[in-house]
PDB file of N, CA and C in Angstrom:
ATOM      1  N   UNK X   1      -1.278  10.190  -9.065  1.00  0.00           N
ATOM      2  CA  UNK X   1      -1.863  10.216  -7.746  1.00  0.00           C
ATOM      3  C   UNK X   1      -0.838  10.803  -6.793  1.00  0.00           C
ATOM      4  N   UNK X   2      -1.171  11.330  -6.045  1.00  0.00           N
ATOM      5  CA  UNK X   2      -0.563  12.204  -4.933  1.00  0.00           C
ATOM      6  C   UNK X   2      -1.352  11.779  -3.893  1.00  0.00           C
ATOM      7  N   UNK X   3      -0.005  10.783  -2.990  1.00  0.00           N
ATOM      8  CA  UNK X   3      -0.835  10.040  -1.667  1.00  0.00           C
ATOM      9  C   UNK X   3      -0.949  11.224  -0.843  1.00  0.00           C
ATOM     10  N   UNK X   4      -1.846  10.882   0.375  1.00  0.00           N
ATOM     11  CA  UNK X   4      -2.496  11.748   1.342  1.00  0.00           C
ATOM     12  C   UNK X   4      -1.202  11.420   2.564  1.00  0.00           C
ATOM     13  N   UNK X   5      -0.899  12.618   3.281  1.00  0.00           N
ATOM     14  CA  UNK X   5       0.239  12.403   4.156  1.00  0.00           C
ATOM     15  C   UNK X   5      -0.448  11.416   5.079  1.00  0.00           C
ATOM     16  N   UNK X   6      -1.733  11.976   5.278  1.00  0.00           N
ATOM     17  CA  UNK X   6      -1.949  11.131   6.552  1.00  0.00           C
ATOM     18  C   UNK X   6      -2.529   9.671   6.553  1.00  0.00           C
ATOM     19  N   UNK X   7      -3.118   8.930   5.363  1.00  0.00           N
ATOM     20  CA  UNK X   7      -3.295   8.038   4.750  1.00  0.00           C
ATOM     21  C   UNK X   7      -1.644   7.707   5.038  1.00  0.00           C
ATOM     22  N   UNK X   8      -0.458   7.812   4.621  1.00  0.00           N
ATOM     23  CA  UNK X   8       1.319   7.372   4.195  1.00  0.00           C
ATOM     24  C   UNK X   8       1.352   7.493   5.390  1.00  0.00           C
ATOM     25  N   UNK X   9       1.181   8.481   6.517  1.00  0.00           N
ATOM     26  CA  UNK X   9       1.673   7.946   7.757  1.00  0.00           C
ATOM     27  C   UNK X   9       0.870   7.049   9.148  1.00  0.00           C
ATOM     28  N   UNK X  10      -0.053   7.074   8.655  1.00  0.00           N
ATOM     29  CA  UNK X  10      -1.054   5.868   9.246  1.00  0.00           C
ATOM     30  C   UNK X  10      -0.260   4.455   8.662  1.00  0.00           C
ATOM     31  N   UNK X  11      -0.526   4.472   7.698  1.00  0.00           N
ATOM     32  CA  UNK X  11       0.232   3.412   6.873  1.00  0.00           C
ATOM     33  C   UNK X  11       1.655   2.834   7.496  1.00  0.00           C
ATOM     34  N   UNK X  12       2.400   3.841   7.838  1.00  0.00           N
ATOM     35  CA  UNK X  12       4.099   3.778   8.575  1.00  0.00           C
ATOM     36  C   UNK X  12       3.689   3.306   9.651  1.00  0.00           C
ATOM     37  N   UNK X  13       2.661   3.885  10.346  1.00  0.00           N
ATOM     38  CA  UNK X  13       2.651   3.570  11.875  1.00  0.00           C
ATOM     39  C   UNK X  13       2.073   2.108  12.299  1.00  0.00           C
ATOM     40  N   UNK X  14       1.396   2.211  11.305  1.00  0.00           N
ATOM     41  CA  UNK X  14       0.817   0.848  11.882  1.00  0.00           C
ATOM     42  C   UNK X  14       1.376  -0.250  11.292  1.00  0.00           C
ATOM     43  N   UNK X  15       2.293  -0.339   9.997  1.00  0.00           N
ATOM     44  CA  UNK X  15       3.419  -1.183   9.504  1.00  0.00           C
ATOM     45  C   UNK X  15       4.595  -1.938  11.199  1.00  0.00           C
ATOM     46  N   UNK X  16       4.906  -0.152  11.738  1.00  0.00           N
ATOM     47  CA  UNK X  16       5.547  -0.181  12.821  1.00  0.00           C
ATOM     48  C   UNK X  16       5.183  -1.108  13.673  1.00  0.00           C
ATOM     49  N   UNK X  17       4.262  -0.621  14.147  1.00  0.00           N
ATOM     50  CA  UNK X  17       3.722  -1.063  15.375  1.00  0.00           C
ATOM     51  C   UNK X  17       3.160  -2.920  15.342  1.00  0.00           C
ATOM     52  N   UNK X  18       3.206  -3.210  14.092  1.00  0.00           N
ATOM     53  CA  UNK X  18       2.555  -4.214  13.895  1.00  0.00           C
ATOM     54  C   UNK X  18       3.857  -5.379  13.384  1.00  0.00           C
ATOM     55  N   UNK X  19       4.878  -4.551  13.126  1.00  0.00           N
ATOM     56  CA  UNK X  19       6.175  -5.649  12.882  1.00  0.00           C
ATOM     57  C   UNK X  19       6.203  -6.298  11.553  1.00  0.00           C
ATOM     58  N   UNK X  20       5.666  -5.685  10.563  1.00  0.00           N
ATOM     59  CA  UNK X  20       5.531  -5.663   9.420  1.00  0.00           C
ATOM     60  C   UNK X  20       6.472  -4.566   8.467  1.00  0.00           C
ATOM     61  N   UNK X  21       7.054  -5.570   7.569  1.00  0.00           N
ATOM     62  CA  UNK X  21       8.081  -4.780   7.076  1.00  0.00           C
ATOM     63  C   UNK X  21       7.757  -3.953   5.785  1.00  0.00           C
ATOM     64  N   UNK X  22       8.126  -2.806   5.386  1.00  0.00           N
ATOM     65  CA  UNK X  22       7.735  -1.763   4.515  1.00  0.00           C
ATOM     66  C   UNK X  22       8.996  -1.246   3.764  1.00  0.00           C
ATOM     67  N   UNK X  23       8.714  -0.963   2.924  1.00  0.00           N
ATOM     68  CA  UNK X  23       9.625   0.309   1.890  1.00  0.00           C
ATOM     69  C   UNK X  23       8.691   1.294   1.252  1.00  0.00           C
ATOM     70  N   UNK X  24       9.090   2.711   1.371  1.00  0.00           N
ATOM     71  CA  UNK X  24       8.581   3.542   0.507  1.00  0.00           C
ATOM     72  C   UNK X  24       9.011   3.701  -0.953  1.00  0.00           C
ATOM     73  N   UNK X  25       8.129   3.708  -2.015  1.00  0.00           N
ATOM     74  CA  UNK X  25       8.809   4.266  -3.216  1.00  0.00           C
ATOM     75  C   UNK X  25       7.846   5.415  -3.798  1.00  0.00           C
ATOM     76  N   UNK X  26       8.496   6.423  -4.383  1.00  0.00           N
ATOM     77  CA  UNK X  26       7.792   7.295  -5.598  1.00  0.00           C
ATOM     78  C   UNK X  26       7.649   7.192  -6.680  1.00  0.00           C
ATOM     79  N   UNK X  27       7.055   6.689  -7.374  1.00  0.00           N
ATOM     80  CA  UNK X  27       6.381   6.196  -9.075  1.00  0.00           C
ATOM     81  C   UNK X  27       6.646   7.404  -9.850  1.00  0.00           C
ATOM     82  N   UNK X  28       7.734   7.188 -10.652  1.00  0.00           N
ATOM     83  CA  UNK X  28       7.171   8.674 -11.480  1.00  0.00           C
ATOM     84  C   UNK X  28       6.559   8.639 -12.624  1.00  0.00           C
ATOM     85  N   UNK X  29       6.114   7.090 -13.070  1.00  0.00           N
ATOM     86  CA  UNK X  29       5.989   6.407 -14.494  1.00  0.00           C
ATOM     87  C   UNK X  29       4.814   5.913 -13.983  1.00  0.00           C
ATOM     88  N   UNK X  30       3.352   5.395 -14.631  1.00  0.00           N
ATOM     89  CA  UNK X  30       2.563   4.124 -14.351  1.00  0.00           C
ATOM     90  C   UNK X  30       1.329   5.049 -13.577  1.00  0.00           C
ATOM     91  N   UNK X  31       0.436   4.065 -13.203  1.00  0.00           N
ATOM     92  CA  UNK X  31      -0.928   4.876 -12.692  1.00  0.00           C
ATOM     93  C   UNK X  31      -1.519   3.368 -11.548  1.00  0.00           C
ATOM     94  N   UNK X  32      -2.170   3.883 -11.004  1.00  0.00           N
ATOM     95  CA  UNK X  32      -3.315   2.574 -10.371  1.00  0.00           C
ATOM     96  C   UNK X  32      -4.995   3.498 -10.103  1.00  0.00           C
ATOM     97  N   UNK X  33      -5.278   2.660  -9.958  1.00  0.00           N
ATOM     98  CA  UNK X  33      -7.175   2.990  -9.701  1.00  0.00           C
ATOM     99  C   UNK X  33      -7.301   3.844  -8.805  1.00  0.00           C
ATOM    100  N   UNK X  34      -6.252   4.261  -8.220  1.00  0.00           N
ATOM    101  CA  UNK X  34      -6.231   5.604  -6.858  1.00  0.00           C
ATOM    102  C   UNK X  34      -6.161   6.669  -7.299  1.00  0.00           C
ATOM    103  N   UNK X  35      -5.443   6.632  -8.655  1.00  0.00           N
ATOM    104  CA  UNK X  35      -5.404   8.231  -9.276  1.00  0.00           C
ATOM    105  C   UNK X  35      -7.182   8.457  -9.544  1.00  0.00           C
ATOM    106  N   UNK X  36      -7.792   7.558 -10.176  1.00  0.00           N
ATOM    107  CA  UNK X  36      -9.320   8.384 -10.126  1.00  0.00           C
ATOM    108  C   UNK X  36      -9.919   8.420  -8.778  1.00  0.00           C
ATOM    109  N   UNK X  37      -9.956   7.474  -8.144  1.00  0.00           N
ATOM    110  CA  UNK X  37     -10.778   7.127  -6.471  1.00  0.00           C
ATOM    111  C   UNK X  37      -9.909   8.742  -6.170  1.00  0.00           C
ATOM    112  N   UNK X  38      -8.811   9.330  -6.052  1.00  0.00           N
ATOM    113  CA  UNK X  38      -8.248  10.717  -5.221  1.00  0.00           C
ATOM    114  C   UNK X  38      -9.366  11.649  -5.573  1.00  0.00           C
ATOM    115  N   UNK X  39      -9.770  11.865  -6.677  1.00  0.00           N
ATOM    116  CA  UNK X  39     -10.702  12.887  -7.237  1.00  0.00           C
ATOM    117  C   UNK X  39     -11.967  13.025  -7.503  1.00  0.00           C
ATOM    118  N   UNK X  40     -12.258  11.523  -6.819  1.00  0.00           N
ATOM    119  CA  UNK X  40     -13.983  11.460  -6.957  1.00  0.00           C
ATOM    120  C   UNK X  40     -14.649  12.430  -6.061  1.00  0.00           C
ATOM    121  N   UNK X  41     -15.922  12.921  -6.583  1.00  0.00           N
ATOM    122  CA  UNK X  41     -16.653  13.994  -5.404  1.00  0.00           C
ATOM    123  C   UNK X  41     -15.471  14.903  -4.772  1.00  0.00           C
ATOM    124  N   UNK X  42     -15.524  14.779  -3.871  1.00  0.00           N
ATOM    125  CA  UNK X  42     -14.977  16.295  -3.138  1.00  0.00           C
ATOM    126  C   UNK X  42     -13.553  15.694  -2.847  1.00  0.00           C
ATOM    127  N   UNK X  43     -13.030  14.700  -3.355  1.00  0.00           N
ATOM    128  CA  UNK X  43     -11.655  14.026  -3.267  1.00  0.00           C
ATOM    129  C   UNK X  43     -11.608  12.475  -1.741  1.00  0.00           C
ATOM    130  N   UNK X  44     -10.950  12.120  -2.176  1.00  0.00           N
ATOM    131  CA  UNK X  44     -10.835  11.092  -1.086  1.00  0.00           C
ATOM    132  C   UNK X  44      -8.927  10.479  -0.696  1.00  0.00           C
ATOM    133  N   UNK X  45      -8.977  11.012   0.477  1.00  0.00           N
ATOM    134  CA  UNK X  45      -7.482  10.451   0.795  1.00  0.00           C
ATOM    135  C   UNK X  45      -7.045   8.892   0.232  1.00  0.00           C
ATOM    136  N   UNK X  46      -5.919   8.828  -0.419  1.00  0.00           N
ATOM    137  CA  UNK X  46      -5.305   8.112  -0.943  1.00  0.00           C
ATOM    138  C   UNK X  46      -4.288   7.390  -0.801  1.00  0.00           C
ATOM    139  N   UNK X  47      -3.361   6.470  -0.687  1.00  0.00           N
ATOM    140  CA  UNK X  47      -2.401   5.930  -0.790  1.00  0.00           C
ATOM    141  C   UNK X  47      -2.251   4.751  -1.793  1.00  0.00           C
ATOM    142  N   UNK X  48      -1.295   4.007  -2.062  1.00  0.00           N
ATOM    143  CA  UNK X  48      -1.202   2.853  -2.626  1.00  0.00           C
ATOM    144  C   UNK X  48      -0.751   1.871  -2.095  1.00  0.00           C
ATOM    145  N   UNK X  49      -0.961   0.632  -1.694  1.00  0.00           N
ATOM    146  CA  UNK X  49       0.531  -0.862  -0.816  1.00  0.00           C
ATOM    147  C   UNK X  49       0.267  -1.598  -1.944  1.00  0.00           C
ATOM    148  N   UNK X  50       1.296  -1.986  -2.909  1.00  0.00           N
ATOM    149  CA  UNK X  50       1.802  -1.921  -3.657  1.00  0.00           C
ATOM    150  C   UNK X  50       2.919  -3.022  -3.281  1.00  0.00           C
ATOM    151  N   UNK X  51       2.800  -4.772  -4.487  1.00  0.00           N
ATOM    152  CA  UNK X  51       3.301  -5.304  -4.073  1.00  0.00           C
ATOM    153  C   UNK X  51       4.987  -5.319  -5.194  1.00  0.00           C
ATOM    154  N   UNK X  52       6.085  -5.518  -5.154  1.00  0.00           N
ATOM    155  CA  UNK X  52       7.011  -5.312  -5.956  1.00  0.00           C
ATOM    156  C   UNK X  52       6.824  -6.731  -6.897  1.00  0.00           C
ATOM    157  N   UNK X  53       6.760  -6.217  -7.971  1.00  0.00           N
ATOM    158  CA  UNK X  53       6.318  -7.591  -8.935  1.00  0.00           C
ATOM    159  C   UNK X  53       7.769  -7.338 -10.201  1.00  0.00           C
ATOM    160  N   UNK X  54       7.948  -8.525 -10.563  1.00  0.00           N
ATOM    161  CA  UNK X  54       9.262  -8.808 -11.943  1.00  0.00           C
ATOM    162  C   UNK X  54       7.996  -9.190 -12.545  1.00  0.00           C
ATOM    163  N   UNK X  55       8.163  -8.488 -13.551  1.00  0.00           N
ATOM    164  CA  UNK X  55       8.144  -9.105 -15.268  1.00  0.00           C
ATOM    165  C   UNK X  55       7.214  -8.882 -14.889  1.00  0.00           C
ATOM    166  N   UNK X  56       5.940  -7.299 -14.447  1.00  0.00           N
ATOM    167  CA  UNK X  56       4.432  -7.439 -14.284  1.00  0.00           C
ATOM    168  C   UNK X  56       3.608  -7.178 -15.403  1.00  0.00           C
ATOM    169  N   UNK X  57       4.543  -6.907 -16.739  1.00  0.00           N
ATOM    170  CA  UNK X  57       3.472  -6.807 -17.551  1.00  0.00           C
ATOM    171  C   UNK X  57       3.476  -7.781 -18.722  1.00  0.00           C
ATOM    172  N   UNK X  58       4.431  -9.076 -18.209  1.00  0.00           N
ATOM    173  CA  UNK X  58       4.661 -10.197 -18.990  1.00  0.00           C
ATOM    174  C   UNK X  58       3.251 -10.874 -18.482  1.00  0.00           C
ATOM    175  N   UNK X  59       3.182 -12.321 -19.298  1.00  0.00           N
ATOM    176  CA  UNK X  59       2.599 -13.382 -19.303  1.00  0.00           C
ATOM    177  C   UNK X  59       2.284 -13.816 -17.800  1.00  0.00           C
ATOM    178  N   UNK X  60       3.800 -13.588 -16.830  1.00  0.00           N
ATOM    179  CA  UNK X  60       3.493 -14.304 -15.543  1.00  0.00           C
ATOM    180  C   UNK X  60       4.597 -13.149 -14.869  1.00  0.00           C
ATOM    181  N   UNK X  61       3.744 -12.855 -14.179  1.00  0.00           N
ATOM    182  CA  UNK X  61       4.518 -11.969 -12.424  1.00  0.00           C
ATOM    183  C   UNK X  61       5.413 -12.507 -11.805  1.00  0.00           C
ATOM    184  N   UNK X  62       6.529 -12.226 -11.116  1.00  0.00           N
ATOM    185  CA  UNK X  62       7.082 -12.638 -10.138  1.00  0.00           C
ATOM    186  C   UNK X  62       7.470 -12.092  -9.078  1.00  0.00           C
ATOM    187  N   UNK X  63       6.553 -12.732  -7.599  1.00  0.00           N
ATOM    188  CA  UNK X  63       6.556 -12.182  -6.588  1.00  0.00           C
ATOM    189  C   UNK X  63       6.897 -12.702  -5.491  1.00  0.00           C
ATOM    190  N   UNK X  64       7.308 -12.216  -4.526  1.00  0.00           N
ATOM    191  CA  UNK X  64       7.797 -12.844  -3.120  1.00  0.00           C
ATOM    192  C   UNK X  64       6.454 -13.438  -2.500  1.00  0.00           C
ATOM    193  N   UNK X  65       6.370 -14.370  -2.175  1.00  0.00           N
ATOM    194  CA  UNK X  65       5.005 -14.402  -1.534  1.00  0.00           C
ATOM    195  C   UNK X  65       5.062 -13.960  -0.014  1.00  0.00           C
ATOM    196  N   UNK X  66       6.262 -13.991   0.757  1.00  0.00           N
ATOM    197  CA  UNK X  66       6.448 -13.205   1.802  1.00  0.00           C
ATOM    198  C   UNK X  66       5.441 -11.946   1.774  1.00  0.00           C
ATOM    199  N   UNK X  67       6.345 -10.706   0.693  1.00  0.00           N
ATOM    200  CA  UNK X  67       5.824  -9.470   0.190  1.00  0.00           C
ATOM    201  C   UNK X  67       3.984  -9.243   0.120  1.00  0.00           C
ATOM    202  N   UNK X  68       3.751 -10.557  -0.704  1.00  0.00           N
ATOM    203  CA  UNK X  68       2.192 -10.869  -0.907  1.00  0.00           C
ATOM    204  C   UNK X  68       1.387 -10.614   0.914  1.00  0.00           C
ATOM    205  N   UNK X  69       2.191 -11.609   1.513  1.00  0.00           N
ATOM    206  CA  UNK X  69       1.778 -11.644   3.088  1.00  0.00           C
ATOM    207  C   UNK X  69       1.805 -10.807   3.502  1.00  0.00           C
ATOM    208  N   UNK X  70       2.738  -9.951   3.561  1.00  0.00           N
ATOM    209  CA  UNK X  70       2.537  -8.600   4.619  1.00  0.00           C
ATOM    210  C   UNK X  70       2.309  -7.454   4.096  1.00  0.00           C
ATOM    211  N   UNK X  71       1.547  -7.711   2.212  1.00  0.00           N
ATOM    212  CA  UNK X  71       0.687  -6.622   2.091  1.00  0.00           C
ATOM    213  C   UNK X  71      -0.463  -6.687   3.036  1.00  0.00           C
ATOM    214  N   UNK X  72      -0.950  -7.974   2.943  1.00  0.00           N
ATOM    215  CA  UNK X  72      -2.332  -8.546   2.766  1.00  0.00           C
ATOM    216  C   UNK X  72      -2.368  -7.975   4.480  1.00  0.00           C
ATOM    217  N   UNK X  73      -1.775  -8.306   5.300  1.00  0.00           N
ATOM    218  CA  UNK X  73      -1.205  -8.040   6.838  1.00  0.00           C
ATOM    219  C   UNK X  73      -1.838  -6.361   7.276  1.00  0.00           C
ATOM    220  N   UNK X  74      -0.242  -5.752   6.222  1.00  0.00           N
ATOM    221  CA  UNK X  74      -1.009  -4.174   6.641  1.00  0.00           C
ATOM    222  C   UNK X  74      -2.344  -3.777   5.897  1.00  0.00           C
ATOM    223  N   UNK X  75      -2.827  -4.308   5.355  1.00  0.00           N
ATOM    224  CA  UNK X  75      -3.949  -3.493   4.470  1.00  0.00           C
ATOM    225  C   UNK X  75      -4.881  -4.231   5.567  1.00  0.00           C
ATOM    226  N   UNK X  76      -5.155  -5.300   6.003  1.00  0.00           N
ATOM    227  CA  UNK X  76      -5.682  -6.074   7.268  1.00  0.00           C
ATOM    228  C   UNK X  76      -6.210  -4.884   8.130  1.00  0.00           C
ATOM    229  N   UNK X  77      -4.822  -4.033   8.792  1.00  0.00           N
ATOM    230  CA  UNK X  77      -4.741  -3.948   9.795  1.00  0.00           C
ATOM    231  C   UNK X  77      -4.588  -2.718   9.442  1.00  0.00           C
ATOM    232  N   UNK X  78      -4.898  -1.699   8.184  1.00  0.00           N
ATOM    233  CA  UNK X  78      -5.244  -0.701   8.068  1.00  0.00           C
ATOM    234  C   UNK X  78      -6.803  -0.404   8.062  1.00  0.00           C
ATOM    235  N   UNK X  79      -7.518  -1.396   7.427  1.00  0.00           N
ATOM    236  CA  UNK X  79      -8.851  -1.271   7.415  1.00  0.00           C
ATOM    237  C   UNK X  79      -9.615  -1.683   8.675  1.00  0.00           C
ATOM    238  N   UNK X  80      -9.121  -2.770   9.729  1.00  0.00           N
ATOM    239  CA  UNK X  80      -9.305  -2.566  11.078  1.00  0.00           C
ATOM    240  C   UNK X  80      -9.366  -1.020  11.871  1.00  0.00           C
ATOM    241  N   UNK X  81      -8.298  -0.702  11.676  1.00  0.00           N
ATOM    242  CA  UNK X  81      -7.912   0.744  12.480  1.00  0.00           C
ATOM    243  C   UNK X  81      -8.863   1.656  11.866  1.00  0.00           C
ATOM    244  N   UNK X  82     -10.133   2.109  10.756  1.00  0.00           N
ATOM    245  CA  UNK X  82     -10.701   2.623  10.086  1.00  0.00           C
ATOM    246  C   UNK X  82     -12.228   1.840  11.091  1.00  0.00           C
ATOM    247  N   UNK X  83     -12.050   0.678  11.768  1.00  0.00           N
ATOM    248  CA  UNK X  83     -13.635   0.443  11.846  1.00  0.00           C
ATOM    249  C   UNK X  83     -13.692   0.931  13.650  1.00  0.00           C
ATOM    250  N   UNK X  84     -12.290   0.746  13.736  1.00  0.00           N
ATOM    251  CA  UNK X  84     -12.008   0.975  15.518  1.00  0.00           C
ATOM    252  C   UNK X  84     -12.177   2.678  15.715  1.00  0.00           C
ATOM    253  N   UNK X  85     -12.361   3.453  14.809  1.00  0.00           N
ATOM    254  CA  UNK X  85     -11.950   4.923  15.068  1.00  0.00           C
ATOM    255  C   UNK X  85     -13.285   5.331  15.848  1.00  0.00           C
TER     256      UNK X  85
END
């Protein structure tokens, strides 16, 4: 998947603005359900928020639940900004 700039910087801005903390990373290994959703029909802008997980393909995950929170936060307050447009 190849995120959409403007999907990644919507994403930054409203992380910003909202006081929610972020890191970018580039995957060069692994896939998620966005690589097909990018190419359906005539394509659809993409990104991933993406929580950092240990041991995710063991028995049991380990995650910050902080991290958990302020996915749940910006994706909140990304899909808000999508109903306000």
């Amino acid at each position: 998947m190849v995120a959409s700039p403007a999907v990644v910087n919507t994403l930054i801005r409203l992380a910003e603005e909202n006081n929610i903390p972020y890191q970018l990373d580039v995957m060069t290994r692994g896939a998620t359900d966005s690589a097909a959703i990018q190419i359906t029909g005539t394509g659809v802008p993409t990104a991933a928020v993406n929580v950092p997980t240990r041991y995710i393909h063991g028995a049991l995950g380990l995650v910050s639940l902080k991290d958990v929170e302020n996915a749940v936060k910006l994706v909140k307050v990304f899909i808000l900004s999508l109903c306000t447009r």
